[in-house]
Amino acid sequence: MQPVRAQLFETRAEQAYLIDADTGTVLFAKNENDLVPPASLAKLMTMEVVFNAIRSGRLTLEDTFEVSENAWRTGGAMSRTSTMFAELKSSIRLEDLIQGVIVQSANDGCIIIAEGMAGSEENFARLMTERAREIGLTRSVFGNSSGLPHPDSKVSMKDLVTLARHIQATYPEFYRFYSQKDFTWNKILQRNRNPLLGLDIGVDGLKTGFTEESGYAIVASINREGRRLFLAMGGMTSERERAEESRKILEWGIRAFERKTLFAEDETIGKLSVYGGAGSAIVRARGAVDIFIPITNPDRLAARITYGWPLRAPLEAGTQVGVLKVYIGDTLSQETPLYVVERVEKGPLYSQALDALLELAQFWL
């Protein structure tokens, strides 16, 4: 059984991951690295690929895409899945397709985009997985654009939070679509499927999903009281349970923690030995190191520096050489990169020879 982060909290979800957006503090985690079918949560990755293409100038919101028979049959009204009811062989503006995918969870919209951008869903899915690695999703794989059942498609809650956080921070001009309450296409109005949007608790995105294999899931973000949290949860048994569990953990995350500064901006965090160097490497973070800790019943707070030994001289200022890992209890709750403050020159020959003997002793031990 995996311990939860920071403070005792119970959830019926099989997987969950909750972080504070500003500090990266892990507030809660449960089986966050388990790989499960993404269902419609895959559409978050589809939209990231689209947003990135618009940002780079390869697409515009006014570009149009044709509705193929494959898209119409696989994701349209005939499929009896979530759809925007795109008409066969019609042309649809990209901005309308984006709203269909985000607000209506339209499978036909995903396929239309995939075919228009990459020629086929298979090609587009490869782009999705490649792009996922570029933005820090370490384990997730995408087999199609819609999240319809596919043997290759697997995601983790940790990766989904990374993705949601990236979308909100990188594409604020498009993130607004995730809080859009409804969208009408082909004279059919459909409401956003995110049950948290109407609760007036500060939730402004992102997506729900369901598969027979892994149950009900959600990726959500709350922006309240000057804080933003990101949540991914899966393995719930009903729409009602999904709404209740996600609301409870988001409310808990907002009210049950207080911010603490561990190291001020420009404060020295540690000194690391440098092989063959004239001195030690002074290391700092880039900015203050803040973390959220439980208001009640806090566990022991501890921090340690990890780095690859040996660091070798000369060592340039600004080089990332290690990571500050902060633990609440026995659980890793935050990781912050550490950088060299001042250049470390090579030391005299006798110092280098002594370091060589120490390295040899380490090898034999």
Short mmCIF file of C-alpha atoms in Angstrom, two decimals:
data_model
loop_
_atom_site.label_atom_id
_atom_site.label_comp_id
_atom_site.label_asym_id
_atom_site.label_seq_id
_atom_site.Cartn_x
_atom_site.Cartn_y
_atom_site.Cartn_z
CA MET A 1 0.00 0.00 0.00
CA GLN A 2 1.44 3.36 -1.06
CA PRO A 3 1.37 6.17 1.54
CA VAL A 4 -0.50 9.36 0.73
CA ARG A 5 1.30 12.66 0.55
CA ALA A 6 1.60 15.10 3.39
CA GLN A 7 -1.58 14.37 5.36
CA LEU A 8 -4.06 11.56 5.80
CA PHE A 9 -6.85 11.70 3.26
CA GLU A 10 -9.11 8.91 2.10
CA THR A 11 -10.50 8.55 -1.40
CA ARG A 12 -12.41 5.83 -3.21
CA ALA A 13 -10.46 6.55 -6.39
CA GLU A 14 -8.03 3.84 -7.47
CA GLN A 15 -5.50 6.40 -8.71
CA ALA A 16 -5.05 10.05 -7.74
CA TYR A 17 -2.47 12.81 -8.01
CA LEU A 18 -2.90 16.37 -6.65
CA ILE A 19 -0.31 19.14 -6.83
CA ASP A 20 0.01 22.84 -6.10
CA ALA A 21 0.75 24.57 -9.42
CA ASP A 22 3.03 27.34 -8.15
CA THR A 23 5.39 25.36 -5.94
CA GLY A 24 4.94 21.90 -7.47
CA THR A 25 4.21 20.50 -4.01
CA VAL A 26 2.65 17.05 -4.17
CA LEU A 27 -0.36 17.25 -1.86
CA PHE A 28 -1.70 13.75 -2.43
CA ALA A 29 -0.71 10.70 -4.45
CA LYS A 30 -2.15 7.23 -4.79
CA ASN A 31 -0.96 4.82 -7.47
CA GLU A 32 -0.11 7.88 -9.56
CA ASN A 33 2.27 5.96 -11.85
CA ASP A 34 -0.15 3.14 -12.68
CA LEU A 35 -0.86 2.93 -16.41
CA VAL A 36 -4.56 2.85 -17.32
CA PRO A 37 -6.61 3.37 -20.50
CA PRO A 38 -7.03 7.13 -21.01
CA ALA A 39 -10.56 7.17 -22.45
CA SER A 40 -11.50 10.76 -23.32
CA LEU A 41 -8.61 12.11 -21.23
CA ALA A 42 -6.51 11.38 -24.34
CA LYS A 43 -8.21 14.40 -25.89
CA LEU A 44 -6.05 16.62 -23.67
CA MET A 45 -3.00 15.41 -25.59
CA THR A 46 -4.80 15.82 -28.90
CA MET A 47 -5.51 19.44 -28.06
CA GLU A 48 -1.92 20.07 -26.93
CA VAL A 49 -0.70 18.97 -30.37
CA VAL A 50 -3.24 21.30 -32.00
CA PHE A 51 -2.40 24.25 -29.74
CA ASN A 52 1.30 23.75 -30.38
CA ALA A 53 0.70 23.74 -34.14
CA ILE A 54 -1.25 27.00 -33.90
CA ARG A 55 1.39 28.60 -31.69
CA SER A 56 4.14 27.66 -34.17
CA GLY A 57 2.16 29.03 -37.13
CA ARG A 58 1.46 25.71 -38.84
CA LEU A 59 -2.30 26.10 -38.29
CA THR A 60 -4.78 28.90 -37.65
CA LEU A 61 -8.21 28.87 -36.02
CA GLU A 62 -9.70 29.68 -39.43
CA ASP A 63 -8.28 26.59 -41.17
CA THR A 64 -10.94 24.12 -42.27
CA PHE A 65 -10.95 20.31 -42.17
CA GLU A 66 -13.12 17.95 -44.16
CA VAL A 67 -15.25 15.28 -42.51
CA SER A 68 -14.20 11.90 -43.90
CA GLU A 69 -16.40 8.82 -43.93
CA ASN A 70 -14.08 7.23 -41.38
CA ALA A 71 -14.52 10.14 -38.98
CA TRP A 72 -18.27 10.17 -39.58
CA ARG A 73 -18.67 6.42 -38.98
CA THR A 74 -16.11 5.93 -36.20
CA GLY A 75 -16.80 9.02 -34.13
CA GLY A 76 -20.04 10.48 -35.45
CA ALA A 77 -23.69 9.83 -34.71
CA MET A 78 -23.48 6.26 -36.05
CA SER A 79 -20.84 5.36 -33.45
CA ARG A 80 -23.15 6.04 -30.49
CA THR A 81 -20.25 7.67 -28.67
CA SER A 82 -19.72 11.31 -27.72
CA THR A 83 -19.94 13.35 -30.93
CA MET A 84 -20.46 16.85 -32.31
CA PHE A 85 -22.65 15.43 -35.12
CA ALA A 86 -20.36 16.59 -37.93
CA GLU A 87 -21.95 16.07 -41.34
CA LEU A 88 -20.26 13.76 -43.84
CA LYS A 89 -18.03 15.57 -46.37
CA SER A 90 -18.69 18.97 -44.77
CA SER A 91 -15.83 21.36 -43.92
CA ILE A 92 -15.45 22.66 -40.37
CA ARG A 93 -13.32 25.49 -38.98
CA LEU A 94 -10.61 24.43 -36.58
CA GLU A 95 -11.95 26.71 -33.83
CA ASP A 96 -15.31 24.92 -34.01
CA LEU A 97 -13.60 21.53 -33.94
CA ILE A 98 -11.64 22.58 -30.85
CA GLN A 99 -14.84 23.52 -29.06
CA GLY A 100 -16.47 20.29 -30.17
CA VAL A 101 -13.61 18.25 -28.76
CA ILE A 102 -13.21 20.19 -25.49
CA VAL A 103 -16.82 20.99 -24.63
CA GLN A 104 -18.68 18.10 -26.26
CA SER A 105 -15.88 15.50 -26.03
CA ALA A 106 -16.45 14.87 -29.74
CA ASN A 107 -14.76 11.74 -31.06
CA ASP A 108 -15.58 12.73 -34.64
CA GLY A 109 -13.90 16.10 -34.02
CA CYS A 110 -10.71 14.35 -32.88
CA ILE A 111 -10.58 12.08 -35.91
CA ILE A 112 -11.26 14.96 -38.30
CA ILE A 113 -8.34 16.91 -36.80
CA ALA A 114 -6.03 13.88 -36.78
CA GLU A 115 -6.68 13.05 -40.42
CA GLY A 116 -6.38 16.68 -41.44
CA MET A 117 -3.07 17.21 -39.66
CA ALA A 118 -1.32 13.87 -40.17
CA GLY A 119 -3.22 11.99 -42.89
CA SER A 120 -4.41 9.27 -40.53
CA GLU A 121 -5.13 8.66 -36.87
CA GLU A 122 -2.20 6.25 -36.68
CA ASN A 123 0.22 8.95 -37.83
CA PHE A 124 -1.32 11.51 -35.51
CA ALA A 125 -1.10 9.14 -32.54
CA ARG A 126 2.64 8.85 -33.13
CA LEU A 127 2.86 12.63 -33.07
CA MET A 128 0.94 12.65 -29.79
CA THR A 129 3.34 10.24 -28.10
CA GLU A 130 6.41 12.04 -29.46
CA ARG A 131 5.08 15.37 -28.27
CA ALA A 132 4.19 13.85 -24.90
CA ARG A 133 7.84 12.96 -24.34
CA GLU A 134 8.93 16.48 -25.33
CA ILE A 135 6.78 18.11 -22.65
CA GLY A 136 7.65 15.71 -19.85
CA LEU A 137 5.13 12.85 -19.98
CA THR A 138 7.44 9.96 -19.21
CA ARG A 139 5.25 6.87 -19.57
CA SER A 140 2.01 7.64 -21.42
CA VAL A 141 1.42 6.24 -24.92
CA PHE A 142 -1.39 7.19 -27.28
CA GLY A 143 -2.89 4.86 -29.87
CA ASN A 144 -5.45 7.29 -31.27
CA SER A 145 -6.67 10.86 -30.97
CA SER A 146 -10.04 10.25 -29.33
CA GLY A 147 -9.34 7.86 -26.46
CA LEU A 148 -11.68 5.23 -27.90
CA PRO A 149 -10.49 1.75 -26.81
CA HIS A 150 -7.06 0.94 -28.27
CA PRO A 151 -4.54 -1.66 -27.02
CA ASP A 152 -1.61 0.77 -27.15
CA SER A 153 -3.20 3.63 -25.22
CA LYS A 154 -2.03 4.00 -21.61
CA VAL A 155 -1.65 7.01 -19.31
CA SER A 156 -0.75 7.70 -15.68
CA MET A 157 -2.34 10.23 -13.37
CA LYS A 158 1.05 11.85 -12.83
CA ASP A 159 1.53 12.34 -16.56
CA LEU A 160 -1.99 13.74 -16.93
CA VAL A 161 -1.32 16.37 -14.26
CA THR A 162 1.92 17.27 -16.04
CA LEU A 163 -0.06 17.65 -19.26
CA ALA A 164 -2.85 19.75 -17.73
CA ARG A 165 -0.35 22.01 -15.98
CA HIS A 166 1.53 22.48 -19.25
CA ILE A 167 -1.63 23.36 -21.21
CA GLN A 168 -2.78 25.95 -18.67
CA ALA A 169 0.64 27.60 -18.40
CA THR A 170 1.60 27.48 -22.08
CA TYR A 171 -1.66 28.22 -23.87
CA PRO A 172 -3.73 30.63 -21.73
CA GLU A 173 -5.48 31.91 -24.86
CA PHE A 174 -6.88 28.40 -25.50
CA TYR A 175 -7.27 27.23 -21.92
CA ARG A 176 -10.45 29.32 -21.70
CA PHE A 177 -12.26 26.71 -23.80
CA TYR A 178 -12.06 24.25 -20.90
CA SER A 179 -14.42 26.39 -18.80
CA GLN A 180 -16.91 26.92 -21.65
CA LYS A 181 -20.29 25.74 -20.35
CA ASP A 182 -21.84 24.60 -23.65
CA PHE A 183 -21.42 24.52 -27.42
CA THR A 184 -23.90 24.20 -30.28
CA TRP A 185 -23.06 22.48 -33.55
CA ASN A 186 -25.37 21.23 -36.28
CA LYS A 187 -28.18 22.95 -34.30
CA ILE A 188 -27.56 20.60 -31.35
CA LEU A 189 -26.62 22.17 -28.02
CA GLN A 190 -24.47 20.07 -25.69
CA ARG A 191 -23.23 21.03 -22.24
CA ASN A 192 -19.71 20.61 -20.95
CA ARG A 193 -19.33 17.16 -19.36
CA ASN A 194 -17.17 18.40 -16.48
CA PRO A 195 -19.51 18.20 -13.43
CA LEU A 196 -17.36 20.55 -11.35
CA LEU A 197 -17.79 23.60 -13.57
CA GLY A 198 -21.27 24.34 -12.26
CA LEU A 199 -20.41 24.07 -8.56
CA ASP A 200 -18.95 27.59 -8.26
CA ILE A 201 -15.89 26.39 -6.34
CA GLY A 202 -13.26 27.79 -8.72
CA VAL A 203 -12.84 24.84 -11.11
CA ASP A 204 -12.08 26.00 -14.66
CA GLY A 205 -11.21 22.74 -16.46
CA LEU A 206 -10.37 20.22 -17.77
CA LYS A 207 -11.78 16.80 -18.86
CA THR A 208 -13.68 13.66 -17.84
CA GLY A 209 -13.35 10.10 -19.13
CA PHE A 210 -14.83 6.63 -18.78
CA THR A 211 -13.92 3.10 -19.83
CA GLU A 212 -15.39 -0.24 -18.82
CA GLU A 213 -11.92 -1.43 -17.90
CA SER A 214 -10.77 1.41 -15.64
CA GLY A 215 -13.96 3.20 -14.59
CA TYR A 216 -14.64 6.92 -14.30
CA ALA A 217 -11.81 9.45 -14.38
CA ILE A 218 -11.25 13.19 -14.34
CA VAL A 219 -8.52 15.78 -14.81
CA ALA A 220 -9.41 19.06 -13.11
CA SER A 221 -7.93 22.38 -12.04
CA ILE A 222 -9.16 24.73 -9.34
CA ASN A 223 -8.14 28.38 -9.07
CA ARG A 224 -9.17 29.86 -5.73
CA GLU A 225 -7.83 31.98 -2.87
CA GLY A 226 -4.75 32.87 -4.88
CA ARG A 227 -3.83 29.24 -5.52
CA ARG A 228 -4.18 26.83 -8.41
CA LEU A 229 -4.23 23.06 -7.97
CA PHE A 230 -4.17 20.31 -10.59
CA LEU A 231 -5.82 16.93 -10.04
CA ALA A 232 -6.06 13.66 -11.92
CA MET A 233 -8.18 10.80 -10.54
CA GLY A 234 -9.24 7.46 -11.97
CA GLY A 235 -10.88 4.16 -11.12
CA MET A 236 -14.16 5.48 -9.74
CA THR A 237 -17.39 3.52 -10.07
CA SER A 238 -19.94 6.12 -11.19
CA GLU A 239 -20.39 9.68 -12.43
CA ARG A 240 -21.68 10.64 -9.00
CA GLU A 241 -18.68 9.17 -7.21
CA ARG A 242 -16.35 10.94 -9.64
CA ALA A 243 -17.99 14.31 -8.95
CA GLU A 244 -18.02 13.81 -5.17
CA GLU A 245 -14.47 12.49 -4.83
CA SER A 246 -12.91 15.12 -7.06
CA ARG A 247 -14.76 17.96 -5.35
CA LYS A 248 -13.75 16.74 -1.89
CA ILE A 249 -10.06 16.40 -2.62
CA LEU A 250 -9.85 19.78 -4.36
CA GLU A 251 -11.57 21.50 -1.44
CA TRP A 252 -9.24 19.69 0.97
CA GLY A 253 -6.18 20.70 -1.04
CA ILE A 254 -7.17 24.37 -0.87
CA ARG A 255 -7.98 24.56 2.84
CA ALA A 256 -5.71 22.00 4.57
CA PHE A 257 -2.25 23.40 3.74
CA GLU A 258 -0.17 26.49 4.46
CA ARG A 259 2.77 27.87 2.52
CA LYS A 260 6.25 27.77 4.06
CA THR A 261 9.49 29.21 2.68
CA LEU A 262 12.35 26.74 3.10
CA PHE A 263 15.03 28.82 1.35
CA ALA A 264 14.80 32.48 0.36
CA GLU A 265 15.76 33.70 -3.10
CA ASP A 266 19.58 33.77 -3.51
CA GLU A 267 20.04 31.81 -0.25
CA THR A 268 22.79 29.18 -0.34
CA ILE A 269 21.29 25.71 -0.07
CA GLY A 270 24.47 23.67 0.13
CA LYS A 271 28.11 23.12 -0.79
CA LEU A 272 29.12 20.12 -2.90
CA SER A 273 32.57 18.61 -3.22
CA VAL A 274 34.16 18.93 -6.66
CA TYR A 275 36.64 16.33 -7.95
CA GLY A 276 39.93 18.07 -8.72
CA GLY A 277 38.49 21.43 -7.81
CA ALA A 278 39.99 24.41 -5.99
CA GLY A 279 36.99 24.45 -3.68
CA SER A 280 33.44 23.33 -3.17
CA ALA A 281 30.51 24.21 -5.42
CA ILE A 282 28.03 26.57 -3.79
CA VAL A 283 24.52 25.73 -5.02
CA ARG A 284 21.21 27.58 -5.02
CA ALA A 285 17.79 27.28 -6.57
CA ARG A 286 16.53 29.80 -9.10
CA GLY A 287 14.21 31.70 -6.84
CA ALA A 288 12.80 30.95 -3.42
CA VAL A 289 11.97 27.38 -2.44
CA ASP A 290 8.43 27.29 -1.06
CA ILE A 291 6.34 24.29 -0.11
CA PHE A 292 2.85 23.68 1.23
CA ILE A 293 2.68 21.74 4.48
CA PRO A 294 -0.36 20.41 6.37
CA ILE A 295 -1.94 22.89 8.78
CA THR A 296 -2.81 20.10 11.24
CA ASN A 297 -0.89 16.95 12.13
CA PRO A 298 2.21 17.76 10.07
CA ASP A 299 4.78 15.00 9.64
CA ARG A 300 8.52 15.50 9.91
CA LEU A 301 9.85 17.85 7.20
CA ALA A 302 13.28 16.96 5.79
CA ALA A 303 15.37 18.07 2.81
CA ARG A 304 18.37 16.52 1.13
CA ILE A 305 20.53 17.27 -1.89
CA THR A 306 21.12 14.52 -4.45
CA TYR A 307 23.72 14.76 -7.22
CA GLY A 308 25.89 12.55 -9.39
CA TRP A 309 29.29 12.10 -7.79
CA PRO A 310 31.91 13.05 -8.73
CA LEU A 311 31.42 16.61 -9.97
CA ARG A 312 34.52 17.47 -12.01
CA ALA A 313 36.40 20.76 -12.23
CA PRO A 314 36.31 23.15 -13.91
CA LEU A 315 32.62 23.68 -13.16
CA GLU A 316 30.86 26.65 -14.74
CA ALA A 317 28.51 29.00 -12.91
CA GLY A 318 24.88 28.31 -13.77
CA THR A 319 25.39 24.58 -14.32
CA GLN A 320 22.65 22.38 -12.91
CA VAL A 321 24.40 19.84 -10.70
CA GLY A 322 21.78 18.42 -8.37
CA VAL A 323 18.27 18.39 -7.00
CA LEU A 324 16.88 19.44 -3.64
CA LYS A 325 14.40 16.77 -2.53
CA VAL A 326 11.94 17.70 0.20
CA TYR A 327 10.17 14.99 2.17
CA ILE A 328 7.11 15.25 4.37
CA GLY A 329 7.32 12.18 6.55
CA ASP A 330 8.78 9.45 4.36
CA THR A 331 7.20 10.75 1.17
CA LEU A 332 8.93 12.80 -1.53
CA SER A 333 6.79 15.92 -1.91
CA GLN A 334 8.91 18.32 -3.98
CA GLU A 335 12.00 18.39 -6.20
CA THR A 336 13.88 21.60 -7.08
CA PRO A 337 16.89 21.83 -9.47
CA LEU A 338 20.09 23.29 -7.98
CA TYR A 339 22.66 25.38 -9.85
CA VAL A 340 26.30 26.35 -9.28
CA VAL A 341 26.65 29.96 -8.08
CA GLU A 342 30.33 30.59 -8.93
CA ARG A 343 32.78 28.89 -11.28
CA VAL A 344 34.95 26.27 -9.59
CA GLU A 345 38.49 26.19 -11.01
CA LYS A 346 40.80 23.21 -11.09
CA GLY A 347 42.83 22.80 -7.91
CA PRO A 348 46.61 22.26 -7.56
CA LEU A 349 48.10 18.94 -8.69
CA TYR A 350 48.40 17.54 -5.16
CA SER A 351 44.67 18.20 -4.61
CA GLN A 352 43.78 16.45 -7.87
CA ALA A 353 46.00 13.50 -6.92
CA LEU A 354 44.29 13.21 -3.52
CA ASP A 355 40.87 13.25 -5.17
CA ALA A 356 42.03 10.51 -7.54
CA LEU A 357 43.08 8.34 -4.60
CA LEU A 358 39.73 8.94 -2.92
CA GLU A 359 37.89 7.95 -6.10
CA LEU A 360 39.99 4.79 -6.37
CA ALA A 361 39.23 3.94 -2.74
CA GLN A 362 35.52 4.45 -3.44
CA PHE A 363 35.80 2.08 -6.42
CA TRP A 364 37.44 -0.70 -4.42
CA LEU A 365 35.03 -0.29 -1.51
#
